[in-house]
Amino acid sequence: MTMIHGSRSDAAITPILPLDGRYDLYGPVHKGLRRAGMALLDRLGRADFASPAATTGLLTELRDYLRLATAHIAHESDTIHRALEARTGPATQELDRQHADHHRSITGLIARITALTDDFSGTREEAGRALYLAFAAHLARDFAHMHEEETVTTPLLQAVFSDAELAAIEMEIVSTLSPEMNLAFMRLIIPALSPAERVRLLGGVRATAPAEVFRLLMDEVARPLLPPADFADLALRLQIAA
Ligand SMILES: [Fe+2]
């Protein structure tokens, strides 16, 4: 795990080991967080901050994203790191330090959002530019952090846990979520996945969860959020009528 310290600046050349069909604990949720973060950054860059009405919805969505990002960090620290350290001994101090850094960064972003929401003066454009830059810097650090988790921590997790144990860790996280929070994460994740990953996730839900959960994810998440052709492909792969 010490290689974490040296790997940050040259993340682009960190060896990326094949998954070889192993359980990918970080992959789907990180894809969802990256996609949503990039979309929000794009919109912040184009937003008309001079007009309070034009940015209210965007600022609410940014708050919601940061709420999910905060919950995600807690899930990793409380469940994944605890399970890993129970098996390997100290292994996650650097990741925990990065999580603490994210918490500070998120607190700062929320303060900027609150100030903007309450600001009807002529300085909104400056405040909007500052929020855009601060969020971009936050995402840059978060992307480097998630890269480390997927290239350094994932192989370690796969070395010390079986796929069944990794799935149990994931279920432990999911079981702590409210239905509303669960759905919010699924809205992030499902559109961000490849067709094969989507089938694995939804096929897994169909095989293990109550039938109404599968129906809810198909009807309230996949159908409205996926392009029609992608939803039709998903339905076909799951062998259900679109
Ligand atoms: Fe993390």
mmCIF file of N, CA and C in Angstrom, residues 44 105 135 156 184 193:
data_model
loop_
_atom_site.group_PDB
_atom_site.id
_atom_site.type_symbol
_atom_site.label_atom_id
_atom_site.label_comp_id
_atom_site.label_asym_id
_atom_site.label_seq_id
_atom_site.Cartn_x
_atom_site.Cartn_y
_atom_site.Cartn_z
ATOM 1 N N LEU A 44 -21.819 24.105 -15.099
ATOM 2 C CA LEU A 44 -21.360 25.265 -14.322
ATOM 3 C C LEU A 44 -20.573 26.227 -15.210
ATOM 4 N N SER A 105 -13.023 19.806 1.262
ATOM 5 C CA SER A 105 -13.290 20.414 -0.034
ATOM 6 C C SER A 105 -14.798 20.537 -0.279
ATOM 7 N N PHE A 135 -14.901 23.682 -8.009
ATOM 8 C CA PHE A 135 -15.462 22.345 -8.294
ATOM 9 C C PHE A 135 -14.547 21.579 -9.251
ATOM 10 N N LEU A 156 -5.673 -5.132 -4.333
ATOM 11 C CA LEU A 156 -5.459 -5.577 -2.954
ATOM 12 C C LEU A 156 -6.721 -6.253 -2.411
ATOM 13 N N ALA A 184 -31.206 7.200 -5.726
ATOM 14 C CA ALA A 184 -30.344 8.294 -6.205
ATOM 15 C C ALA A 184 -29.018 7.735 -6.739
ATOM 16 N N LEU A 193 -22.965 3.040 -17.080
ATOM 17 C CA LEU A 193 -22.351 1.730 -17.317
ATOM 18 C C LEU A 193 -22.347 1.340 -18.791
#
